[in-house]
PDB file of C-alpha atoms and ligand atoms in Angstrom:
ATOM      1  CA  MET A   1      70.447   5.660 123.426  1.00 80.00           C
ATOM      2  CA  ALA A   2      73.939   6.847 122.661  1.00 95.00           C
ATOM      3  CA  ARG A   3      74.557   8.044 119.129  1.00 97.00           C
ATOM      4  CA  THR A   4      76.991   6.210 116.912  1.00 98.00           C
ATOM      5  CA  ALA A   5      80.028   8.043 115.558  1.00 98.00           C
ATOM      6  CA  LEU A   6      82.352   6.786 112.854  1.00 98.00           C
ATOM      7  CA  VAL A   7      85.844   8.282 112.616  1.00 98.00           C
ATOM      8  CA  THR A   8      87.946   7.542 109.538  1.00 98.00           C
ATOM      9  CA  GLY A   9      91.644   7.201 110.172  1.00 98.00           C
ATOM     10  CA  GLY A  10      90.426   6.891 113.731  1.00 98.00           C
ATOM     11  CA  THR A  11      93.133   4.736 115.284  1.00 98.00           C
ATOM     12  CA  ARG A  12      96.156   7.047 114.980  1.00 97.00           C
ATOM     13  CA  GLY A  13      97.060  10.716 115.178  1.00 96.00           C
ATOM     14  CA  ILE A  14      94.286  13.307 115.237  1.00 98.00           C
ATOM     15  CA  GLY A  15      91.701  10.627 114.422  1.00 98.00           C
ATOM     16  CA  ALA A  16      92.574   8.562 117.484  1.00 98.00           C
ATOM     17  CA  ALA A  17      92.222  11.633 119.692  1.00 98.00           C
ATOM     18  CA  ILE A  18      88.819  12.332 118.127  1.00 98.00           C
ATOM     19  CA  SER A  19      87.691   8.717 118.651  1.00 98.00           C
ATOM     20  CA  ARG A  20      88.718   8.840 122.305  1.00 98.00           C
ATOM     21  CA  ALA A  21      87.122  12.242 122.914  1.00 98.00           C
ATOM     22  CA  LEU A  22      83.818  11.192 121.344  1.00 98.00           C
ATOM     23  CA  GLN A  23      83.840   8.042 123.461  1.00 98.00           C
ATOM     24  CA  ALA A  24      84.482  10.146 126.582  1.00 98.00           C
ATOM     25  CA  ALA A  25      81.536  12.365 125.564  1.00 98.00           C
ATOM     26  CA  GLY A  26      79.256   9.323 125.575  1.00 98.00           C
ATOM     27  CA  TYR A  27      79.089   8.311 121.912  1.00 98.00           C
ATOM     28  CA  ARG A  28      79.360   4.785 120.597  1.00 98.00           C
ATOM     29  CA  VAL A  29      82.448   5.018 118.446  1.00 98.00           C
ATOM     30  CA  ALA A  30      83.749   3.016 115.509  1.00 98.00           C
ATOM     31  CA  ALA A  31      87.227   3.757 114.198  1.00 98.00           C
ATOM     32  CA  ASN A  32      88.110   3.032 110.601  1.00 98.00           C
ATOM     33  CA  TYR A  33      91.716   2.545 109.494  1.00 98.00           C
ATOM     34  CA  ALA A  34      93.401   1.709 106.203  1.00 97.00           C
ATOM     35  CA  GLY A  35      96.388  -0.494 106.866  1.00 94.00           C
ATOM     36  CA  ASN A  36      98.257  -0.361 110.172  1.00 95.00           C
ATOM     37  CA  ASP A  37      96.831  -3.448 111.918  1.00 97.00           C
ATOM     38  CA  GLU A  38      99.288  -3.262 114.783  1.00 97.00           C
ATOM     39  CA  ALA A  39      98.355   0.314 115.689  1.00 96.00           C
ATOM     40  CA  ALA A  40      94.662  -0.513 115.337  1.00 98.00           C
ATOM     41  CA  ARG A  41      94.938  -3.521 117.642  1.00 98.00           C
ATOM     42  CA  ALA A  42      96.799  -1.493 120.256  1.00 98.00           C
ATOM     43  CA  PHE A  43      94.247   1.306 119.965  1.00 98.00           C
ATOM     44  CA  SER A  44      91.267  -1.040 120.380  1.00 98.00           C
ATOM     45  CA  ALA A  45      92.913  -2.845 123.291  1.00 98.00           C
ATOM     46  CA  ALA A  46      93.582   0.441 125.071  1.00 98.00           C
ATOM     47  CA  THR A  47      90.188   2.044 124.422  1.00 98.00           C
ATOM     48  CA  GLY A  48      87.655  -0.716 123.781  1.00 98.00           C
ATOM     49  CA  ILE A  49      86.759   1.118 120.552  1.00 98.00           C
ATOM     50  CA  PRO A  50      86.295  -1.354 117.688  1.00 98.00           C
ATOM     51  CA  ALA A  51      88.461  -0.765 114.622  1.00 98.00           C
ATOM     52  CA  PHE A  52      87.335  -1.592 111.093  1.00 98.00           C
ATOM     53  CA  ARG A  53      89.791  -1.896 108.220  1.00 98.00           C
ATOM     54  CA  TRP A  54      89.107  -0.518 104.761  1.00 98.00           C
ATOM     55  CA  SER A  55      90.426   2.248 102.536  1.00 98.00           C
ATOM     56  CA  VAL A  56      88.292   5.386 102.207  1.00 98.00           C
ATOM     57  CA  ALA A  57      89.729   5.666  98.694  1.00 98.00           C
ATOM     58  CA  GLU A  58      87.729   2.606  97.599  1.00 98.00           C
ATOM     59  CA  PRO A  59      84.004   3.297  97.111  1.00 98.00           C
ATOM     60  CA  GLU A  60      82.812  -0.318  97.336  1.00 98.00           C
ATOM     61  CA  ALA A  61      84.910  -0.947 100.447  1.00 98.00           C
ATOM     62  CA  CYS A  62      83.287   2.101 102.086  1.00 98.00           C
ATOM     63  CA  ILE A  63      79.778   0.838 101.333  1.00 98.00           C
ATOM     64  CA  GLU A  64      80.615  -2.590 102.762  1.00 98.00           C
ATOM     65  CA  GLY A  65      82.539  -1.228 105.744  1.00 98.00           C
ATOM     66  CA  ILE A  66      79.796   1.206 106.731  1.00 98.00           C
ATOM     67  CA  ALA A  67      77.183  -1.577 106.474  1.00 98.00           C
ATOM     68  CA  LYS A  68      79.285  -3.666 108.870  1.00 98.00           C
ATOM     69  CA  VAL A  69      79.688  -0.795 111.331  1.00 98.00           C
ATOM     70  CA  GLU A  70      75.949  -0.065 111.221  1.00 98.00           C
ATOM     71  CA  SER A  71      75.002  -3.702 111.779  1.00 98.00           C
ATOM     72  CA  GLU A  72      77.237  -3.828 114.864  1.00 98.00           C
ATOM     73  CA  LEU A  73      76.802  -0.344 116.357  1.00 98.00           C
ATOM     74  CA  GLY A  74      73.655   1.118 114.793  1.00 97.00           C
ATOM     75  CA  PRO A  75      73.158   3.856 112.214  1.00 98.00           C
ATOM     76  CA  VAL A  76      76.009   6.314 111.819  1.00 98.00           C
ATOM     77  CA  GLU A  77      74.758   9.677 113.043  1.00 98.00           C
ATOM     78  CA  ILE A  78      78.137  11.372 113.328  1.00 98.00           C
ATOM     79  CA  LEU A  79      80.698  10.943 110.575  1.00 98.00           C
ATOM     80  CA  VAL A  80      84.175  12.369 111.017  1.00 99.00           C
ATOM     81  CA  ASN A  81      86.060  12.349 107.719  1.00 98.00           C
ATOM     82  CA  ASN A  82      89.551  12.479 109.160  1.00 98.00           C
ATOM     83  CA  ALA A  83      91.565   9.975 107.105  1.00 98.00           C
ATOM     84  CA  GLY A  84      94.308  11.710 105.187  1.00 97.00           C
ATOM     85  CA  ILE A  85      97.714  11.106 103.673  1.00 97.00           C
ATOM     86  CA  THR A  86     100.614  13.169 102.363  1.00 97.00           C
ATOM     87  CA  ARG A  87     102.771  12.509  99.326  1.00 97.00           C
ATOM     88  CA  ASP A  88     104.800  15.717  99.422  1.00 96.00           C
ATOM     89  CA  ALA A  89     106.919  16.746  96.447  1.00 97.00           C
ATOM     90  CA  MET A  90     107.649  19.974  94.642  1.00 98.00           C
ATOM     91  CA  PHE A  91     105.268  20.118  91.692  1.00 98.00           C
ATOM     92  CA  HIS A  92     107.951  19.698  89.044  1.00 98.00           C
ATOM     93  CA  LYS A  93     108.847  16.393  90.698  1.00 98.00           C
ATOM     94  CA  MET A  94     105.322  15.273  91.588  1.00 98.00           C
ATOM     95  CA  THR A  95     104.199  12.079  89.885  1.00 98.00           C
ATOM     96  CA  ARG A  96     100.664  11.356  88.707  1.00 98.00           C
ATOM     97  CA  GLU A  97     100.607   8.604  91.289  1.00 98.00           C
ATOM     98  CA  GLN A  98     101.389  11.062  94.122  1.00 98.00           C
ATOM     99  CA  TRP A  99      98.666  13.359  92.827  1.00 98.00           C
ATOM    100  CA  ARG A 100      96.115  10.557  92.442  1.00 98.00           C
ATOM    101  CA  GLU A 101      96.739   8.894  95.809  1.00 98.00           C
ATOM    102  CA  VAL A 102      96.229  12.115  97.723  1.00 98.00           C
ATOM    103  CA  ILE A 103      93.124  13.154  95.772  1.00 98.00           C
ATOM    104  CA  ASP A 104      91.659   9.646  96.116  1.00 98.00           C
ATOM    105  CA  THR A 105      92.042   9.558  99.888  1.00 98.00           C
ATOM    106  CA  ASN A 106      91.795  13.176 100.985  1.00 98.00           C
ATOM    107  CA  LEU A 107      89.053  14.337  98.594  1.00 98.00           C
ATOM    108  CA  ASN A 108      87.319  11.373  96.966  1.00 98.00           C
ATOM    109  CA  GLY A 109      87.300   9.699 100.385  1.00 98.00           C
ATOM    110  CA  LEU A 110      84.780  12.296 101.529  1.00 98.00           C
ATOM    111  CA  PHE A 111      82.398  11.348  98.741  1.00 98.00           C
ATOM    112  CA  ASN A 112      82.957   7.637  99.304  1.00 98.00           C
ATOM    113  CA  MET A 113      82.250   7.857 103.032  1.00 99.00           C
ATOM    114  CA  THR A 114      79.526  10.482 103.150  1.00 99.00           C
ATOM    115  CA  HIS A 115      77.381   9.239 100.250  1.00 98.00           C
ATOM    116  CA  PRO A 116      76.412   5.932 101.930  1.00 98.00           C
ATOM    117  CA  VAL A 117      75.434   7.549 105.277  1.00 98.00           C
ATOM    118  CA  TRP A 118      73.650  10.576 103.800  1.00 98.00           C
ATOM    119  CA  PRO A 119      70.257   8.959 102.977  1.00 98.00           C
ATOM    120  CA  GLY A 120      69.953   7.594 106.546  1.00 98.00           C
ATOM    121  CA  MET A 121      70.795  10.975 108.045  1.00 98.00           C
ATOM    122  CA  ARG A 122      68.151  12.586 105.824  1.00 98.00           C
ATOM    123  CA  GLU A 123      65.527  10.033 106.827  1.00 98.00           C
ATOM    124  CA  ARG A 124      66.268  10.378 110.542  1.00 98.00           C
ATOM    125  CA  ARG A 125      66.394  14.182 110.235  1.00 98.00           C
ATOM    126  CA  PHE A 126      69.672  14.307 112.126  1.00 98.00           C
ATOM    127  CA  GLY A 127      73.302  14.125 111.179  1.00 98.00           C
ATOM    128  CA  ARG A 128      76.727  15.559 111.826  1.00 98.00           C
ATOM    129  CA  VAL A 129      79.404  15.447 109.149  1.00 98.00           C
ATOM    130  CA  ILE A 130      82.758  16.816 110.276  1.00 99.00           C
ATOM    131  CA  ASN A 131      85.471  17.087 107.662  1.00 99.00           C
ATOM    132  CA  ILE A 132      89.080  17.439 108.740  1.00 98.00           C
ATOM    133  CA  SER A 133      90.635  19.774 106.186  1.00 98.00           C
ATOM    134  CA  SER A 134      93.906  21.621 106.854  1.00 98.00           C
ATOM    135  CA  ILE A 135      95.540  25.014 107.150  1.00 98.00           C
ATOM    136  CA  ASN A 136      97.284  24.045 103.923  1.00 98.00           C
ATOM    137  CA  GLY A 137      93.933  23.786 102.142  1.00 98.00           C
ATOM    138  CA  GLN A 138      93.366  27.409 103.145  1.00 98.00           C
ATOM    139  CA  LYS A 139      96.756  28.967 102.500  1.00 98.00           C
ATOM    140  CA  GLY A 140      98.430  26.496 100.113  1.00 98.00           C
ATOM    141  CA  GLN A 141     101.814  24.938 100.871  1.00 97.00           C
ATOM    142  CA  ALA A 142     104.838  24.553  98.630  1.00 97.00           C
ATOM    143  CA  GLY A 143     105.539  20.868  98.188  1.00 97.00           C
ATOM    144  CA  GLN A 144     101.852  20.025  98.639  1.00 98.00           C
ATOM    145  CA  ALA A 145      99.994  20.932  95.441  1.00 98.00           C
ATOM    146  CA  ASN A 146      98.125  17.616  95.718  1.00 98.00           C
ATOM    147  CA  TYR A 147      97.332  17.913  99.428  1.00 98.00           C
ATOM    148  CA  SER A 148      96.412  21.617  99.281  1.00 98.00           C
ATOM    149  CA  ALA A 149      94.092  20.979  96.320  1.00 99.00           C
ATOM    150  CA  ALA A 150      92.353  18.101  98.080  1.00 99.00           C
ATOM    151  CA  LYS A 151      91.999  19.936 101.378  1.00 98.00           C
ATOM    152  CA  ALA A 152      90.646  23.062  99.639  1.00 98.00           C
ATOM    153  CA  GLY A 153      88.213  20.759  97.818  1.00 98.00           C
ATOM    154  CA  ASP A 154      87.074  19.439 101.198  1.00 98.00           C
ATOM    155  CA  LEU A 155      86.037  22.973 102.136  1.00 98.00           C
ATOM    156  CA  GLY A 156      83.934  23.392  98.971  1.00 98.00           C
ATOM    157  CA  PHE A 157      82.337  20.019  99.603  1.00 98.00           C
ATOM    158  CA  THR A 158      81.546  21.081 103.177  1.00 99.00           C
ATOM    159  CA  LYS A 159      79.845  24.307 102.135  1.00 98.00           C
ATOM    160  CA  ALA A 160      77.787  22.744  99.335  1.00 98.00           C
ATOM    161  CA  LEU A 161      76.630  19.820 101.439  1.00 98.00           C
ATOM    162  CA  ALA A 162      75.828  22.083 104.391  1.00 98.00           C
ATOM    163  CA  GLN A 163      73.251  23.834 102.209  1.00 98.00           C
ATOM    164  CA  GLU A 164      71.705  20.521 101.173  1.00 98.00           C
ATOM    165  CA  GLY A 165      71.586  19.104 104.693  1.00 98.00           C
ATOM    166  CA  ALA A 166      70.358  22.151 106.595  1.00 98.00           C
ATOM    167  CA  ARG A 167      66.623  21.531 106.209  1.00 97.00           C
ATOM    168  CA  ALA A 168      67.096  17.871 107.131  1.00 97.00           C
ATOM    169  CA  GLY A 169      68.762  18.589 110.465  1.00 97.00           C
ATOM    170  CA  ILE A 170      72.201  17.665 109.192  1.00 98.00           C
ATOM    171  CA  THR A 171      75.127  19.967 109.827  1.00 98.00           C
ATOM    172  CA  VAL A 172      78.299  19.752 107.759  1.00 99.00           C
ATOM    173  CA  ASN A 173      81.385  21.544 109.025  1.00 99.00           C
ATOM    174  CA  ALA A 174      85.124  21.560 108.508  1.00 98.00           C
ATOM    175  CA  ILE A 175      87.996  21.839 110.928  1.00 98.00           C
ATOM    176  CA  CYS A 176      91.280  23.177 109.605  1.00 98.00           C
ATOM    177  CA  PRO A 177      94.064  22.014 111.904  1.00 98.00           C
ATOM    178  CA  GLY A 178      97.359  23.778 111.696  1.00 98.00           C
ATOM    179  CA  TYR A 179     100.557  21.868 112.397  1.00 97.00           C
ATOM    180  CA  ILE A 180      99.747  19.260 115.049  1.00 97.00           C
ATOM    181  CA  ALA A 181     102.259  16.998 116.806  1.00 95.00           C
ATOM    182  CA  THR A 182     101.461  13.779 114.932  1.00 94.00           C
ATOM    183  CA  GLU A 183     103.542  11.352 112.879  1.00 91.00           C
ATOM    184  CA  MET A 184     102.529  13.227 109.715  1.00 91.00           C
ATOM    185  CA  VAL A 185     104.097  16.476 110.900  1.00 92.00           C
ATOM    186  CA  MET A 186     107.029  14.721 112.574  1.00 91.00           C
ATOM    187  CA  ALA A 187     107.869  13.333 109.112  1.00 91.00           C
ATOM    188  CA  VAL A 188     108.670  16.876 107.941  1.00 92.00           C
ATOM    189  CA  PRO A 189     112.451  17.374 108.150  1.00 93.00           C
ATOM    190  CA  GLU A 190     113.483  18.729 111.581  1.00 94.00           C
ATOM    191  CA  LYS A 191     114.945  21.988 110.255  1.00 95.00           C
ATOM    192  CA  MET A 192     111.812  22.694 108.240  1.00 94.00           C
ATOM    193  CA  ARG A 193     109.635  21.892 111.250  1.00 95.00           C
ATOM    194  CA  GLN A 194     111.526  24.393 113.389  1.00 96.00           C
ATOM    195  CA  THR A 195     110.950  27.043 110.704  1.00 96.00           C
ATOM    196  CA  ILE A 196     107.233  26.201 110.741  1.00 96.00           C
ATOM    197  CA  ILE A 197     107.058  26.458 114.541  1.00 97.00           C
ATOM    198  CA  GLY A 198     108.648  29.887 114.219  1.00 97.00           C
ATOM    199  CA  GLN A 199     105.637  30.901 112.089  1.00 97.00           C
ATOM    200  CA  ILE A 200     103.092  29.847 114.728  1.00 98.00           C
ATOM    201  CA  PRO A 201     102.247  32.773 117.033  1.00 98.00           C
ATOM    202  CA  VAL A 202     101.509  30.527 120.037  1.00 98.00           C
ATOM    203  CA  GLY A 203     105.025  29.145 119.590  1.00 97.00           C
ATOM    204  CA  ARG A 204     104.332  25.427 119.516  1.00 97.00           C
ATOM    205  CA  LEU A 205     102.725  22.605 117.555  1.00 97.00           C
ATOM    206  CA  GLY A 206      99.120  21.809 118.391  1.00 97.00           C
ATOM    207  CA  GLU A 207      98.056  18.714 120.297  1.00 97.00           C
ATOM    208  CA  PRO A 208      95.678  16.161 118.719  1.00 98.00           C
ATOM    209  CA  GLU A 209      93.326  16.638 121.683  1.00 98.00           C
ATOM    210  CA  GLU A 210      92.946  20.309 120.766  1.00 98.00           C
ATOM    211  CA  ILE A 211      91.429  19.244 117.439  1.00 98.00           C
ATOM    212  CA  ALA A 212      89.382  16.503 119.104  1.00 98.00           C
ATOM    213  CA  ARG A 213      87.667  19.041 121.342  1.00 98.00           C
ATOM    214  CA  CYS A 214      86.584  20.994 118.250  1.00 98.00           C
ATOM    215  CA  ALA A 215      85.078  17.817 116.778  1.00 98.00           C
ATOM    216  CA  VAL A 216      83.190  16.977 119.971  1.00 98.00           C
ATOM    217  CA  PHE A 217      81.695  20.455 119.991  1.00 98.00           C
ATOM    218  CA  LEU A 218      80.623  20.302 116.340  1.00 98.00           C
ATOM    219  CA  ALA A 219      79.053  16.871 116.960  1.00 98.00           C
ATOM    220  CA  SER A 220      76.984  18.122 119.884  1.00 97.00           C
ATOM    221  CA  ASP A 221      73.367  19.276 119.908  1.00 96.00           C
ATOM    222  CA  ASP A 222      74.679  22.652 121.099  1.00 95.00           C
ATOM    223  CA  ALA A 223      76.294  23.179 117.678  1.00 98.00           C
ATOM    224  CA  GLY A 224      73.022  22.755 115.746  1.00 97.00           C
ATOM    225  CA  PHE A 225      73.075  26.309 114.360  1.00 98.00           C
ATOM    226  CA  ILE A 226      76.621  25.959 113.032  1.00 98.00           C
ATOM    227  CA  THR A 227      76.804  24.570 109.530  1.00 98.00           C
ATOM    228  CA  GLY A 228      79.056  25.159 106.533  1.00 98.00           C
ATOM    229  CA  ALA A 229      81.617  26.611 108.911  1.00 98.00           C
ATOM    230  CA  THR A 230      85.380  26.298 108.800  1.00 98.00           C
ATOM    231  CA  LEU A 231      86.864  26.132 112.273  1.00 98.00           C
ATOM    232  CA  ALA A 232      90.558  26.974 112.217  1.00 98.00           C
ATOM    233  CA  ALA A 233      92.714  25.577 115.026  1.00 98.00           C
ATOM    234  CA  ASN A 234      96.211  26.575 114.030  1.00 98.00           C
ATOM    235  CA  GLY A 235      97.800  28.564 116.859  1.00 98.00           C
ATOM    236  CA  GLY A 236      97.292  31.783 114.908  1.00 98.00           C
ATOM    237  CA  GLN A 237      99.471  30.695 111.976  1.00 98.00           C
ATOM    238  CA  TYR A 238      96.870  31.663 109.385  1.00 98.00           C
ATOM    239  CA  MET A 239      93.868  33.918 109.908  1.00 97.00           C
ATOM    240  CA  VAL A 240      91.058  34.269 107.390  1.00 90.00           C
TER     241      VAL A 240
HETATM  242  N1  CAA B 301     108.451  28.011  98.770  1.00 88.92           N
HETATM  243  C1  CAA B 301     109.009  28.078  97.565  1.00 88.92           C
HETATM  244  N2  CAA B 301     110.024  27.304  97.184  1.00 88.92           N
HETATM  245  C2  CAA B 301     110.472  26.412  98.066  1.00 88.92           C
HETATM  246  C3  CAA B 301     109.933  26.276  99.331  1.00 88.92           C
HETATM  247  C4  CAA B 301     108.884  27.131  99.689  1.00 88.92           C
HETATM  248  N3  CAA B 301     108.302  27.064 100.894  1.00 88.92           N
HETATM  249  N4  CAA B 301     110.571  25.279  99.981  1.00 88.92           N
HETATM  250  C5  CAA B 301     111.501  24.827  99.148  1.00 88.92           C
HETATM  251  N5  CAA B 301     111.463  25.523  97.982  1.00 88.92           N
HETATM  252  C6  CAA B 301     112.310  25.365  96.829  1.00 88.92           C
HETATM  253  C7  CAA B 301     113.761  25.278  97.222  1.00 88.92           C
HETATM  254  O1  CAA B 301     114.322  26.547  97.364  1.00 88.92           O
HETATM  255  C8  CAA B 301     114.361  24.521  96.053  1.00 88.92           C
HETATM  256  O2  CAA B 301     114.490  25.385  94.959  1.00 88.92           O
HETATM  257  P1  CAA B 301     115.809  25.290  94.038  1.00 88.92           P
HETATM  258  O3  CAA B 301     115.825  23.890  93.493  1.00 88.92           O
HETATM  259  O4  CAA B 301     115.569  26.334  92.985  1.00 88.92           O
HETATM  260  O5  CAA B 301     116.961  25.596  94.941  1.00 88.92           O
HETATM  261  C9  CAA B 301     113.240  23.560  95.647  1.00 88.92           C
HETATM  262  O6  CAA B 301     112.017  24.114  96.208  1.00 88.92           O
HETATM  263  C10 CAA B 301     113.453  22.185  96.208  1.00 88.92           C
HETATM  264  O7  CAA B 301     113.439  22.256  97.652  1.00 88.92           O
HETATM  265  P2  CAA B 301     113.835  21.024  98.555  1.00 88.92           P
HETATM  266  O8  CAA B 301     115.317  20.897  98.627  1.00 88.92           O
HETATM  267  O9  CAA B 301     113.097  21.125  99.863  1.00 88.92           O
HETATM  268  O10 CAA B 301     113.260  19.798  97.671  1.00 88.92           O
HETATM  269  P3  CAA B 301     113.128  18.329  98.050  1.00 88.92           P
HETATM  270  O11 CAA B 301     112.703  17.658  96.791  1.00 88.92           O
HETATM  271  O12 CAA B 301     114.295  17.811  98.790  1.00 88.92           O
HETATM  272  O13 CAA B 301     111.911  18.334  99.114  1.00 88.92           O
HETATM  273  C11 CAA B 301     109.671  18.491  99.863  1.00 88.92           C
HETATM  274  C12 CAA B 301     110.635  18.754  98.721  1.00 88.92           C
HETATM  275  C13 CAA B 301     109.630  16.993 100.187  1.00 88.92           C
HETATM  276  C14 CAA B 301     108.286  18.923  99.414  1.00 88.92           C
HETATM  277  C15 CAA B 301     110.124  19.257 101.107  1.00 88.92           C
HETATM  278  O14 CAA B 301     110.276  20.613 100.754  1.00 88.92           O
HETATM  279  C16 CAA B 301     109.147  19.155 102.244  1.00 88.92           C
HETATM  280  O15 CAA B 301     109.071  18.167 102.948  1.00 88.92           O
HETATM  281  N6  CAA B 301     108.348  20.206 102.451  1.00 88.92           N
HETATM  282  C17 CAA B 301     107.385  20.223 103.564  1.00 88.92           C
HETATM  283  C18 CAA B 301     106.076  20.450 103.003  1.00 88.92           C
HETATM  284  C19 CAA B 301     105.143  20.559 104.178  1.00 88.92           C
HETATM  285  O16 CAA B 301     105.075  21.564 104.878  1.00 88.92           O
HETATM  286  N7  CAA B 301     104.360  19.510 104.396  1.00 88.92           N
HETATM  287  C20 CAA B 301     103.440  19.501 105.485  1.00 88.92           C
HETATM  288  C21 CAA B 301     103.318  18.118 106.014  1.00 88.92           C
HETATM  289  S1  CAA B 301     102.333  18.095 107.458  1.00 88.92           S
HETATM  290  C22 CAA B 301     100.765  18.164 106.907  1.00 88.92           C
HETATM  291  O17 CAA B 301     100.488  18.115 105.762  1.00 88.92           O
HETATM  292  C23 CAA B 301      99.689  18.277 107.944  1.00 88.92           C
HETATM  293  C24 CAA B 301      98.932  19.523 107.774  1.00 88.92           C
HETATM  294  O18 CAA B 301      97.769  19.456 107.305  1.00 88.92           O
HETATM  295  C25 CAA B 301      99.468  20.797 108.222  1.00 88.92           C
END
């Protein structure tokens, strides 16, 4: 029977591309989203992928939401922690609220979502956890002390959990997208975006599908020997 995959932030941007690509690869897919009902409805109508609304920043909502997904689609065997937000500001202007919101979603969200599915993955001796970090978690970005901290934290989480899951057949990996043509990047002022594109050796923004293909690979049985890895897909903008 097809495995069930749950993609957070799975109805828009990179997450929507991942949901679609996993569906095309034969998985049963559930897409979580936080607030944009209209986009979620359009996404579900176009793809047939059910969308479930809750915030990954709220632990109890995650427990309830995952239980609902599992009762409808079966145990979550692939979890893609994709949901993420930006609240960009130079640090001297950054409010506690901007700091907290980004840490709650982009870092605490990984705990909130992974903790409820982890025992089942351990029992079944199979699991795939794929965390969508960012180039800016690797290199840091002015105006994103909150986001860079959270995304760097996602990489530490990935490496620690990979060690715990390895003997139980669970792989835990991170993808670090560079600048991808999504609403999040389009919100960066045009002039700044052109400067960024100038720093990308391949000379363009990435496409969401280019990240989705990485996720499909990491979810596959073929990727069973890859764990704790950070897969950079950034057009050569940052090489570690
Ligand atoms: N490094 C150092 N200093 C910088 C800087 C940089 N890269 N960019 C700007 N500054 C300085 C400016 O020179 C200025 O200094 P002075 O006041 O001394 O002149 C100061 O910072 C303020 O700059 P701004 O005029 O830009 O400040 P602002 O308050 O109007 O805007 C901002 C701040 C909203 C953070 C804006 O700079 C911005 O949008 N930056 C983009 C940050 C970015 O790249 N975000 C990525 C979003 S996409 C994403 O996150 C997806 C992903 O994973 C890749």
